Coordinates of C-alpha atoms and ligand atoms in Angstrom, one line a residue:
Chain A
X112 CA 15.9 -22.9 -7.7
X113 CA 13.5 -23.0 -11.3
X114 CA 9.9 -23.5 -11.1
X115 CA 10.9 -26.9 -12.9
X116 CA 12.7 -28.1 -9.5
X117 CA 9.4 -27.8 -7.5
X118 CA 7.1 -30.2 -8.0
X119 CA 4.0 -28.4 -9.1
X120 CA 0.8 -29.5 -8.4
X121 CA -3.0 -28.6 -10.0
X122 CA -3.6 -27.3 -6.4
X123 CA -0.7 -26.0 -4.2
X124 CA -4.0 -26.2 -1.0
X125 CA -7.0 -27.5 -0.1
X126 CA -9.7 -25.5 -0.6
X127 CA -11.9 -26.4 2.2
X128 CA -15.0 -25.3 3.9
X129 CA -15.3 -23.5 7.0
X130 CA -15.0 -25.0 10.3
X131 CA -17.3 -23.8 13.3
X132 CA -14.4 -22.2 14.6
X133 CA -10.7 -21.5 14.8
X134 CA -8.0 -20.0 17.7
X135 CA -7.2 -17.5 14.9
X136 CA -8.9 -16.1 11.7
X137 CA -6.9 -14.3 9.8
X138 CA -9.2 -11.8 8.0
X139 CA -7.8 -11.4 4.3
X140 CA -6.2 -13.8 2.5
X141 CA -3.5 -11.1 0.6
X142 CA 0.7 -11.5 1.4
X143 CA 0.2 -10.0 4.4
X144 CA -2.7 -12.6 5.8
X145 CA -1.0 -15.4 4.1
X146 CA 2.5 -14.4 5.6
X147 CA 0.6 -14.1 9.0
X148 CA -0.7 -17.5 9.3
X149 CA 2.3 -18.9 7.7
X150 CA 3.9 -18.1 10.7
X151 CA 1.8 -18.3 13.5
X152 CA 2.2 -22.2 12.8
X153 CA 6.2 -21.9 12.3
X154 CA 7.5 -19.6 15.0
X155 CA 4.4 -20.0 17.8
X156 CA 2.8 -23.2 16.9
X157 CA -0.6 -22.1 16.6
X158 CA -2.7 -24.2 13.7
X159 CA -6.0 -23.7 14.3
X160 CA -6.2 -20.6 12.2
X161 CA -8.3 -19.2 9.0
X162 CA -7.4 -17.4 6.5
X163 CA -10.7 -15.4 5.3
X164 CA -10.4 -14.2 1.5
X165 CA -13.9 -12.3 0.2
X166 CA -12.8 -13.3 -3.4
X167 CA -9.9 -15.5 -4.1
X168 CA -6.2 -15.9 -2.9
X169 CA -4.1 -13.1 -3.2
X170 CA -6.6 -11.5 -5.8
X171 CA -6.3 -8.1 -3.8
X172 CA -3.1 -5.6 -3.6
X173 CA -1.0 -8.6 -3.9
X174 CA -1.8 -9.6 -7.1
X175 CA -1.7 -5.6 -8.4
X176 CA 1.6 -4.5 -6.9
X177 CA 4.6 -3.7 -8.4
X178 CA 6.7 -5.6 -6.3
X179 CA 9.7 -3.5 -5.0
X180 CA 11.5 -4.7 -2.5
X181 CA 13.5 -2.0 -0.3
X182 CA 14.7 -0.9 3.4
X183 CA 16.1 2.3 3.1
X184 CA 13.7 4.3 4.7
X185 CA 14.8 7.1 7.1
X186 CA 13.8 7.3 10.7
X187 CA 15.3 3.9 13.1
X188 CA 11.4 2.4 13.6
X189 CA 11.0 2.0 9.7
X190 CA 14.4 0.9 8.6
X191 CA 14.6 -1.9 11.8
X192 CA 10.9 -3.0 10.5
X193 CA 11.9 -2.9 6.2
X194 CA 15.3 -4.3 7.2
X195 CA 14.1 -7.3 9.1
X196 CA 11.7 -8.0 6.0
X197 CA 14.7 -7.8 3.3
X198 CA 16.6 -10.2 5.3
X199 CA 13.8 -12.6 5.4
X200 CA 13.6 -12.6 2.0
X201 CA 16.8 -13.3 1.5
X202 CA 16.4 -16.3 2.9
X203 CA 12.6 -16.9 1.7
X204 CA 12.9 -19.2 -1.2
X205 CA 15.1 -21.6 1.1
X206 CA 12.5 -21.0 4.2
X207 CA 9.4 -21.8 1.6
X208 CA 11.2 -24.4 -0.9
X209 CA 9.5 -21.9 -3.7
X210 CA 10.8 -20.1 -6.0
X211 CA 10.0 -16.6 -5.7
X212 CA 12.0 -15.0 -8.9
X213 CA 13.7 -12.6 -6.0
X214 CA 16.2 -10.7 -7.8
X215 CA 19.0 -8.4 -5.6
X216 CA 19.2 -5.8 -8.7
X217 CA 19.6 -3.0 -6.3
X218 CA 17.0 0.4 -6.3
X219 CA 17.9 4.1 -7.4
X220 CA 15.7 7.0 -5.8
X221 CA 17.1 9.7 -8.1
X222 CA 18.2 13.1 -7.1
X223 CA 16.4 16.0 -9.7
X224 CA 16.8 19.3 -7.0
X225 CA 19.1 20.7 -4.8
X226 CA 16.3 19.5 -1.9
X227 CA 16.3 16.4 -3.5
X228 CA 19.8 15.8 -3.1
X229 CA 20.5 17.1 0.3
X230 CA 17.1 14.7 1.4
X231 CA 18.8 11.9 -0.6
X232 CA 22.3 12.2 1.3
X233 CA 20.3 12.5 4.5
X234 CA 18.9 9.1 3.9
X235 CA 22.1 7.5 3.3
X236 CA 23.5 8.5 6.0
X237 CA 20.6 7.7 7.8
X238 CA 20.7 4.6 6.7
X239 CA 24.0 3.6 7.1
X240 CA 24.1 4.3 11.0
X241 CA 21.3 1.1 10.7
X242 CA 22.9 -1.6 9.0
X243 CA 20.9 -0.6 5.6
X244 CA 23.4 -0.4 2.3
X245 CA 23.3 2.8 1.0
X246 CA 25.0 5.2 -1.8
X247 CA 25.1 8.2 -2.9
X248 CA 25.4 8.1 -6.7
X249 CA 27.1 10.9 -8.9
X250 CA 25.1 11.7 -12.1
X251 CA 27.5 9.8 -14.2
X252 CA 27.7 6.6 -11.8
X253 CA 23.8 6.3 -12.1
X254 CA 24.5 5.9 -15.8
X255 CA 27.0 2.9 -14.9
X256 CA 24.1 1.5 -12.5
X257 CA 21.7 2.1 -15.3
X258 CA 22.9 3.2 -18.9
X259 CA 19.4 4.3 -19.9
X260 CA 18.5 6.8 -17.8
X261 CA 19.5 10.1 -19.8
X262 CA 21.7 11.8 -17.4
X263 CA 21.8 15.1 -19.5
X264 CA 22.2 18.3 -18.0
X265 CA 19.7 20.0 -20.5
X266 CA 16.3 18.2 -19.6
X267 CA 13.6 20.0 -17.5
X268 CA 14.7 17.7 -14.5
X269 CA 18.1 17.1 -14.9
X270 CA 19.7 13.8 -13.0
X271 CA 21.7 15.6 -10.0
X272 CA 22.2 11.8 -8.7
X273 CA 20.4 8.8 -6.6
X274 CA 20.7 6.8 -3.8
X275 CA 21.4 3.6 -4.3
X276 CA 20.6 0.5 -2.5
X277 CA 22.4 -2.9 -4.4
X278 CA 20.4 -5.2 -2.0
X279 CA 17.2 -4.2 -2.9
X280 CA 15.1 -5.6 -5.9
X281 CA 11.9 -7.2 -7.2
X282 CA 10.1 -10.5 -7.3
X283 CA 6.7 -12.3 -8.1
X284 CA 4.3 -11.5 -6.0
X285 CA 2.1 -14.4 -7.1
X286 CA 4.9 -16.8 -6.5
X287 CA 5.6 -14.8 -2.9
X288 CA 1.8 -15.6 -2.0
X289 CA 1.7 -19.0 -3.3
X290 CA 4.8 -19.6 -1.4
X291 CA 3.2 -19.1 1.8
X292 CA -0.4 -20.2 1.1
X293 CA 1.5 -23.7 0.0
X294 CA 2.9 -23.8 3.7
X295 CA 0.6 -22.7 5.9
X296 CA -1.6 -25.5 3.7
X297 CA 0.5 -28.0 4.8
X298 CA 0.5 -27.1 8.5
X299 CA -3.0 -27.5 8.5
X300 CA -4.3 -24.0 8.2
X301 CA -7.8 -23.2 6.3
X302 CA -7.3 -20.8 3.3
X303 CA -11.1 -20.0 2.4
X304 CA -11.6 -18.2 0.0
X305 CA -15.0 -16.3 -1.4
X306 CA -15.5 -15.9 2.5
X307 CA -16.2 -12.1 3.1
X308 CA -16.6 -11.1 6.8
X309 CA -20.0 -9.3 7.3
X310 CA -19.8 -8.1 11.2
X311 CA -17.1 -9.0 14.2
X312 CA -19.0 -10.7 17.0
X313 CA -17.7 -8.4 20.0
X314 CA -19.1 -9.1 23.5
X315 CA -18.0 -7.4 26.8
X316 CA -15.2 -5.8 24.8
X317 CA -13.6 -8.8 23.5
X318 CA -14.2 -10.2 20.0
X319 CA -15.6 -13.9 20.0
X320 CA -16.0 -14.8 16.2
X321 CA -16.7 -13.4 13.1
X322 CA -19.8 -13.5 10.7
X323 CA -19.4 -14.6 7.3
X324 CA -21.2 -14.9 3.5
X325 CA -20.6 -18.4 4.6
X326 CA -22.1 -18.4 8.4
X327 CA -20.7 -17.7 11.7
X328 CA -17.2 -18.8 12.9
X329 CA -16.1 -18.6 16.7
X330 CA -12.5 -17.3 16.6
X331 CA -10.5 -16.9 19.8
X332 CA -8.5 -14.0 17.8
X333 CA -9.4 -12.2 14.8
X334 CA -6.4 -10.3 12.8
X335 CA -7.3 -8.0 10.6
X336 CA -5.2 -7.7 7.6
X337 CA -7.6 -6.0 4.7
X338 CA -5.5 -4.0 3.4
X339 CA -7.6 -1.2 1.4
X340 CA -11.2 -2.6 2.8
X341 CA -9.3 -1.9 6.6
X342 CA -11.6 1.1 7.7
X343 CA -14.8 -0.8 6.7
X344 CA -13.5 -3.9 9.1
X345 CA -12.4 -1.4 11.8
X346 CA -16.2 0.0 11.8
X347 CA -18.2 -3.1 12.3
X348 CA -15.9 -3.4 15.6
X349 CA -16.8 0.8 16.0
X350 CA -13.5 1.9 15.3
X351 CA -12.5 4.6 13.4
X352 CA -9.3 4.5 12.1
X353 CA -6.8 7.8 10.8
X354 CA -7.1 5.7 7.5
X355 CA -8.0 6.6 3.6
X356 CA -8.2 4.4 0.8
X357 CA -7.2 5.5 -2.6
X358 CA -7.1 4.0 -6.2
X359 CA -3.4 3.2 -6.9
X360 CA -2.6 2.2 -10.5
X361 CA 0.4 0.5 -12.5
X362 CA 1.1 -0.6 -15.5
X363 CA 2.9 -3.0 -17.9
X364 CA 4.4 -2.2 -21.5
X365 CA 4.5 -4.9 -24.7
X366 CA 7.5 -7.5 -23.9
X367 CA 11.1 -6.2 -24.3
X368 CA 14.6 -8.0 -24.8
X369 CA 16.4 -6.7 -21.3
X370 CA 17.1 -3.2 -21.2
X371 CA 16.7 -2.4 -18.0
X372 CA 19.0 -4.1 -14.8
X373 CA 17.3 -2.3 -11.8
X374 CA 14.8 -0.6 -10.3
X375 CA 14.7 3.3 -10.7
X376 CA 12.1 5.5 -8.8
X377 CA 11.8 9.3 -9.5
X378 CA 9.6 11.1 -6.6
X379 CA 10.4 14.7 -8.7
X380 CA 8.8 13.4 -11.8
X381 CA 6.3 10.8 -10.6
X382 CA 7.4 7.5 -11.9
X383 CA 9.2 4.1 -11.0
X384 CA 10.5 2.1 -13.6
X385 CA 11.4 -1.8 -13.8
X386 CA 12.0 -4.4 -15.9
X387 CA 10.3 -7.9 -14.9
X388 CA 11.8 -11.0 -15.9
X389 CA 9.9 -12.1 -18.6
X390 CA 10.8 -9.0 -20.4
X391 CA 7.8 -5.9 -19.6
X392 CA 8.4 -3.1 -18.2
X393 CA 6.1 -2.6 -15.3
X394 CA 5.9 1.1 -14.1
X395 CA 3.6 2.9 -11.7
X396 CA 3.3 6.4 -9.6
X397 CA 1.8 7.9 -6.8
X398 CA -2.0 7.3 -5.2
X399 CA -5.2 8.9 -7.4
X400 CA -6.1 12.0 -5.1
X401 CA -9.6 11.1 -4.3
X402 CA -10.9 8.3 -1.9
X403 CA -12.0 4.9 -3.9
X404 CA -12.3 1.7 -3.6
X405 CA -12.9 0.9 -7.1
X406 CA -9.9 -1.1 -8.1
X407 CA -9.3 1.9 -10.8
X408 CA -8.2 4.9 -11.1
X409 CA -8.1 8.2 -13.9
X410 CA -6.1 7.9 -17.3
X411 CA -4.5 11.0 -16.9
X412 CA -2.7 10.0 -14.4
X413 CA -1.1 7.3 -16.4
X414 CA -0.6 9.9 -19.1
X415 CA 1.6 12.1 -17.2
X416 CA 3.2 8.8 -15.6
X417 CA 4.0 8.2 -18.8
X418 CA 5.4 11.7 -19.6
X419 CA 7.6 11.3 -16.9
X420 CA 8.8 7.7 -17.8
X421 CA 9.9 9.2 -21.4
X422 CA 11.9 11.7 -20.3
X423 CA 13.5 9.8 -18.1
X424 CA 14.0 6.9 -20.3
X425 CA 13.5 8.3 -24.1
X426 CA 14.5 4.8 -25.3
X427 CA 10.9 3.4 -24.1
X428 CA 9.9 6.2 -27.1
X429 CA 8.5 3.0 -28.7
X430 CA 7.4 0.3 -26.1
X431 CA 3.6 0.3 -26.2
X432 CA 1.5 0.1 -22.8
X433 CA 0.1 -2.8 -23.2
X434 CA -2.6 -3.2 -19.5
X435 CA -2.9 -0.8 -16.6
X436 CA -5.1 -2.0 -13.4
X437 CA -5.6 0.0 -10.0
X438 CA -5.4 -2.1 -6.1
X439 CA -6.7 0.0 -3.1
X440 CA -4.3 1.5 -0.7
X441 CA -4.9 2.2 2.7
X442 CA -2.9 5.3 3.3
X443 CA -1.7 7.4 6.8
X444 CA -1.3 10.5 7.5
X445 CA 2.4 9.5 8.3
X446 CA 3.1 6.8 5.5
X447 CA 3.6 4.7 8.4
X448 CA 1.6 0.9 9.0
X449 CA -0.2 0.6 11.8
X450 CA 0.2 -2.6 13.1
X451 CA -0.8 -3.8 16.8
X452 CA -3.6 -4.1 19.8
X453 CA -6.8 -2.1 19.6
X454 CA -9.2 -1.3 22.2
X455 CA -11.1 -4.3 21.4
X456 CA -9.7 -7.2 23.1
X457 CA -8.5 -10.6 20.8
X458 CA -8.6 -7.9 18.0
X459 CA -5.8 -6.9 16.0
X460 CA -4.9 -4.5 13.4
X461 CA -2.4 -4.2 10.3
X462 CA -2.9 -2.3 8.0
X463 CA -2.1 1.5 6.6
X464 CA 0.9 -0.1 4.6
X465 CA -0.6 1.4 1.8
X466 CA 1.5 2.4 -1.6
X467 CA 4.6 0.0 -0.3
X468 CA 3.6 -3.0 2.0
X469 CA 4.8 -5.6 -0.5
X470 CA 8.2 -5.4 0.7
X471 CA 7.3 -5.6 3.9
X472 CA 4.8 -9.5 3.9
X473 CA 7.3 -11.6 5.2
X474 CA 8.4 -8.9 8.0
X475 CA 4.8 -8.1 9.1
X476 CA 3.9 -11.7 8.9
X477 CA 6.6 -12.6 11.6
X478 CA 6.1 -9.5 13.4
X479 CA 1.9 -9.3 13.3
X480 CA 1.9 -13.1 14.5
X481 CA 4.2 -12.4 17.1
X482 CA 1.4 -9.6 18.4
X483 CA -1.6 -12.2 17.9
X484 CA 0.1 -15.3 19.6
X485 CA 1.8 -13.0 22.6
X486 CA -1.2 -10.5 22.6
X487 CA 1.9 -8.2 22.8
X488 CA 3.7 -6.0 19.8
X489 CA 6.6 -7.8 18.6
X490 CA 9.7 -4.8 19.4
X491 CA 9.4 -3.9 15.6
X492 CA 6.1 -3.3 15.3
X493 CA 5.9 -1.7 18.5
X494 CA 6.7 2.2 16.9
X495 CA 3.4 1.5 14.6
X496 CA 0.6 1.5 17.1
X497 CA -2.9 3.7 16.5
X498 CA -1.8 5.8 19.6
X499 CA 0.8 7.3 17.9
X500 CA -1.8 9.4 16.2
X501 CA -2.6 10.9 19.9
X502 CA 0.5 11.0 21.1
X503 CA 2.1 12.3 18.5
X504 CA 5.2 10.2 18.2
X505 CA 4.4 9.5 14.4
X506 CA 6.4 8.2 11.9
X507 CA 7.0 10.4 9.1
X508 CA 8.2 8.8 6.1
X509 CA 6.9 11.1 3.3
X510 CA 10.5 11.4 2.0
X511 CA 11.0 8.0 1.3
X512 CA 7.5 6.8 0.9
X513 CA 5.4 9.0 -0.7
X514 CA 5.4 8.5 -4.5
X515 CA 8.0 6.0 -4.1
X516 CA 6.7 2.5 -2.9
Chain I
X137 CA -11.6 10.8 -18.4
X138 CA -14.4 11.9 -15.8
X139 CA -16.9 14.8 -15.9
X140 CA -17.1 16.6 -12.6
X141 CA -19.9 19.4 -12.5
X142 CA -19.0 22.7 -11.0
X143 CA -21.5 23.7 -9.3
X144 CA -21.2 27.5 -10.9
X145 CA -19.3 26.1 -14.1
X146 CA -20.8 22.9 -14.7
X147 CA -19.5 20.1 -16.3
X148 CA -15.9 20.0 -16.6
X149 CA -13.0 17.1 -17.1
X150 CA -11.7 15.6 -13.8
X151 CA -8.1 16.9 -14.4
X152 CA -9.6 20.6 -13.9
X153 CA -10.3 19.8 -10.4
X154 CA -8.2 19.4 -7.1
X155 CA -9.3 17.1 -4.4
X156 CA -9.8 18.6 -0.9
X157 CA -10.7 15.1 1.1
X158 CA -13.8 14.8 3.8
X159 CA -16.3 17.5 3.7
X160 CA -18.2 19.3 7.0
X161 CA -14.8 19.5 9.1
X162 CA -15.3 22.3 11.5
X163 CA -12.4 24.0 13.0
X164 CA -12.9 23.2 16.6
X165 CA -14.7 26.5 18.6
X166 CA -12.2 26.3 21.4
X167 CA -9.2 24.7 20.0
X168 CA -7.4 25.1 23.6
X169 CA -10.1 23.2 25.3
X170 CA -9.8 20.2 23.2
X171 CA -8.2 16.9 25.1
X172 CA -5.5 15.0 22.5
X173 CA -7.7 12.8 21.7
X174 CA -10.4 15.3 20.2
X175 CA -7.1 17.0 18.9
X176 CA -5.7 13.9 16.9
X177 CA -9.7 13.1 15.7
X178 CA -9.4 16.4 14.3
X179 CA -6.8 16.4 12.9
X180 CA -5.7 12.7 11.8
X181 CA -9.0 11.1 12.1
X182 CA -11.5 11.0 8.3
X183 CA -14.4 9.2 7.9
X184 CA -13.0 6.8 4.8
X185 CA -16.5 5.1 3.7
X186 CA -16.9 2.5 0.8
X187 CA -20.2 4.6 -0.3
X188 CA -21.5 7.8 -0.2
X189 CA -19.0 10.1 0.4
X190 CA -19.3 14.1 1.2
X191 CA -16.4 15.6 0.0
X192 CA -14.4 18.9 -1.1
X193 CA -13.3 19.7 -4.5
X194 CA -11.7 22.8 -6.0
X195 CA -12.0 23.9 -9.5
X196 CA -8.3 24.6 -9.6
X197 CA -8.0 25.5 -13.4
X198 CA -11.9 26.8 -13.7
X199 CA -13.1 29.2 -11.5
X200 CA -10.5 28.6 -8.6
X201 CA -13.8 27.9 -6.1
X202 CA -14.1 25.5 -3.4
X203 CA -17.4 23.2 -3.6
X204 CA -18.6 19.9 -1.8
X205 CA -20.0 16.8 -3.3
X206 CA -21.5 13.7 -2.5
X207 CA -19.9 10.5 -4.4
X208 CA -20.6 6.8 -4.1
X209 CA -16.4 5.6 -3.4
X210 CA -17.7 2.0 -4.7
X211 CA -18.3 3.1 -7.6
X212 CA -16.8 6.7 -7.9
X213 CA -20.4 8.2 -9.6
X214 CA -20.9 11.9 -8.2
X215 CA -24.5 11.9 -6.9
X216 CA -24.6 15.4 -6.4
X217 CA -22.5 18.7 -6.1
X218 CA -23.3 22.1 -4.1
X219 CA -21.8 24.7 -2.7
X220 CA -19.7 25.3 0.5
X221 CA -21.8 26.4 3.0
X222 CA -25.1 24.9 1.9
X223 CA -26.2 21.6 4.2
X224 CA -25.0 18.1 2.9
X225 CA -28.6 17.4 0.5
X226 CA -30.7 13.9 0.7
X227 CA -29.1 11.6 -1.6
X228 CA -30.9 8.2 -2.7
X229 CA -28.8 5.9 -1.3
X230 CA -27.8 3.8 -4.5
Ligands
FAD658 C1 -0.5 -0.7 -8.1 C2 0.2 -1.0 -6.8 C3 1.6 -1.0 -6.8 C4 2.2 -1.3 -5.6 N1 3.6 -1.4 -5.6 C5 4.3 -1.8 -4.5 C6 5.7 -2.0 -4.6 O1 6.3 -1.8 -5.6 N2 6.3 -2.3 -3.4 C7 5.7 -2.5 -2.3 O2 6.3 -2.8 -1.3 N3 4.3 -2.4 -2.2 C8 3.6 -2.0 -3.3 N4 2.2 -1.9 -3.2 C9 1.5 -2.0 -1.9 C10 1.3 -3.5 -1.6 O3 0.6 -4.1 -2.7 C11 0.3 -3.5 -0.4 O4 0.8 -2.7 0.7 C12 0.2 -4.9 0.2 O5 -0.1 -5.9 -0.8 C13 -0.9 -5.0 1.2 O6 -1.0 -6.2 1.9 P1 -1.8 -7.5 1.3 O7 -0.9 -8.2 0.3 O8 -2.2 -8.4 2.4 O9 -3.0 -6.8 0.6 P2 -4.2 -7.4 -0.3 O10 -3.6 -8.4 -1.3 O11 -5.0 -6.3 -0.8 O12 -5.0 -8.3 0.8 C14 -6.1 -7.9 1.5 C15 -7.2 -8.9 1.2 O13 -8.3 -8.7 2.1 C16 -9.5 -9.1 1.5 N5 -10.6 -8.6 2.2 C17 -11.0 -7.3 2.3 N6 -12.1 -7.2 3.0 C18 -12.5 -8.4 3.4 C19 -13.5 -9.0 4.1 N7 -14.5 -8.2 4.7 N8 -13.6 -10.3 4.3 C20 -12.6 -11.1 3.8 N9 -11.6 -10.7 3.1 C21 -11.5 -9.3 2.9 C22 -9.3 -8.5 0.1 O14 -10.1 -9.2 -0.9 C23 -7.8 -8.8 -0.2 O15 -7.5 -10.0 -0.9 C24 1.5 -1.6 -4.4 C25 0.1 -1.6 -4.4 C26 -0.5 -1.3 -5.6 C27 -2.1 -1.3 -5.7
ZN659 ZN1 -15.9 26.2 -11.5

């Protein structure tokens, strides 16, 4: 399917006005919101919903990521959530009758240290025993994968191999939101956008409705999904959540002819690499250190993103960086979402995706609907409650999250 | 690139400086008494305001000290610096 085949529209959804109240309102109107009321209509048949955007659709993380698409994570909880999202997208385009440029050009998480590579062939393994496809890559069989990498023995972090998923990949995240605002549109569902929710209405421990920049609205369930703005949600409802946000920053070169087939992440030497299809390489790193919630970050962390991305690549010698922009990523102690019930009744929380939740909208969408409609964690989401933090049954995913998105 | 003042070497470039996270974390006085729920606020649990924010930094390539300083997260403007130890000062809120 071409964006030629779909009829397109000046306005893919209404763009209405509040309504004095709703069964549902969604609370951010990113992938994850979008996904969320997208299928609370399919799979549970719920329409009364919101979608609440403070500025427009999809303006937020969604529209800054860098859209990698993955599942091999390590531990059972994260690979059965990631997983169940990469099979949904394999079937997304069909599901939404959108294209969504989704391209299966596979991922390498290269291998620079000895560490690296017995963590690397951990993960494979790892994920094998779930279902996820997995390699382990020889030096010179990442250069088949990907000819530009220099493999090289002589460069201050040598190659020592990569794990390779082949079902992994990228797509547009514009398309990916616009995809499911379109739906949920046509199911009947309010997106509103330059609607920021000022307080939670919250009586006898049960959340009632929301107030607005554009008035009050009853809600008989409010589901949060504010990504980097989470912990200021979370305290008008007096929670406090194990939650920072930090600037995270990509960026795009000039437009090249294809040189690049897949997606290659370095943890080692702080860069991922890929090429999207209309030709620029888009490339990012890890978080800025410090808390912000700017929408921008420091340059010298693109200049050392940058350092990395040359000796891994000298071939982009000459490519010129041609915009860098920052989102704001809620971030774990674990790397783990948190996704579930909170002590507030009618109230629920995703969030704490932060560096890699893209991969993840049409998964948490089926999963965080299932909790709103059943007031219940769907079983994959059940791992990722706030508890955990208590308890101590966390979710460490540092290895394959981290840098790495 | 941004100009963080030390508060014993003054003005320095960001890229001098480590980040140490929420400021004005006690380590608990009886860390045995403490249920798991003061155990995981702790040790999971940061305040994470859009705002004024008290916070460590370390002068990692200067003087190799450990300070504390207020800065607006919005906007990511230091209001002030001091050092560790002294009481979190009266900022105009912006
Ligand atoms: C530079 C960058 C690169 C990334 N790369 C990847 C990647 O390669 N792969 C990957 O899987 N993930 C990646 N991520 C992470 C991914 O973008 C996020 O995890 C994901 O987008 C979060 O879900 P979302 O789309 O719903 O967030 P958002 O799009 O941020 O949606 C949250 C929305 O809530 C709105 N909101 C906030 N407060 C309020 C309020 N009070 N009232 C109303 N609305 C409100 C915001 O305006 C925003 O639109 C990246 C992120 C960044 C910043
Ligand atoms: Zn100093």
């Amino acid at each position: 399917m071409t964006l030629a085949d779909v009829e397109h529209p000046d306005f893919l959804w209404r763009n209405p006005d509040p309504a004095s109240g709703y069964d549902v309102v969604v609370v951010g109107g990113g992938g994850h919101g979008l996904a969320t009321a997208y299928y609370l209509a399919r799979n549970h048949g719920i329409r009364r919903v919101a979608v609440l955007e403070k500025g427009w659709l999809a303006g937020g993380n969604m529209a800054r990521n860098t859209t990698i698409i993955r599942s091999n994570y390590l531990w059972d909880e994260s690979a059965a959530i990631y997983e169940h999202a990469l099979k949904l997208w394999e079937g997304l385009e069909q599901d939404l009758g959108y294209p969504l440029l989704f391209s299966q050009r596979g991922v390498l998480n290269l291998a620079h240290t000895l560490q690296d590579v017995r963590e690397s062939r951990r993960r494979v393994y790892a994920n094998r025993l779930n279902g996820v496809d997995a390699e382990w890559l020889e030096p010179e069989q990442v250069a088949e994968v990907c000819p530009i990498v220099d493999i090289s023995p002589d460069v201050r972090h040598p190659v020592l191999g990569a794990t390779y998923q082949p079902r992994a990949g990228i797509a547009k995240h514009d398309y990916v939101a616009w995809g499911f605002a379109r739906r949920a549109d046509e199911y009947g569902i309010d997106l509103i956008q330059d609607c920021e929710v000022t307080g939670l209405d919250i009586r006898a421990g049960r959340v009632v409705g929301v107030n607005t920049t554009r008035g009050r609205i009853a809600a008989g369930k409010v589901a949060l999904a504010a990504a980097g703005h989470t912990s200021v949600l979370a305290a008008m409802a007096g929670l406090r959540l194990p939650l920072q946000s930090h600037p995270l920053q990509a960026l795009v070169s000039d437009l090249l002819e294809p040189v690049h087939p897949t997606v290659v992440m370095s943890n080692a030497v702080h860069v991922y690499v890929s090429q999207a299809h209309k030709g620029e390489l888009v490339m990012g790193a890890g978080i800025d250190s410090q808390n912000g919630y700017g929408q921008r970050g420091s340059f010298h962390i693109i200049e050392r993103q940058m350092a990395a991305a040359l000796e891994l690549f000298p071939v982009f010698a000459r490519a010129h960086l041609l915009r860098s922009w920052a989102g704001i990523v809620d971030t774990t102690p674990d790397a783990s979402p948190i996704v579930g019930l909170t002590p507030v009744a009618g109230l629920y929380l995703n969030c704490g995706w932060g560096t890699g939740g893209f991969k993840a909208t049409p998964g948490v969408g089926w999963c965080f609907a299932h909790t709103v409609a059943n007031d219940e964690p769907h079983p994959y989401n059940a791992p990722f409650t706030l508890d955990r933090f208590t308890t101590g049954a966390l979710v460490d995913e540092h290895g394959a999250a981290a840098v790495a998105h | 690139m941004q100009l963080i003042p030390c508060p014993w070497c003054g003005p320095r470039e960001e890229a001098e400086y480590h980040y140490g996270g929420q400021a004005h974390i006690a380590y608990p006085d009886d860390p045995q008494g403490l249920t798991d729920q003061e155990w995981a606020q702790y040790v999971f649990f940061r305040d994470n305001p859009k705002g004024p924010f008290a916070e460590r930094w370390m002068h990692s390539a200067g003087c190799r000290r450990w300070f504390n300083a207020v800065r607006d997260t919005a906007t990511h403007r230091l209001l002030t610096v001091y050092r560790s130890g002294e009481p979190r000062p009266e900022v105009p809120t912006p």
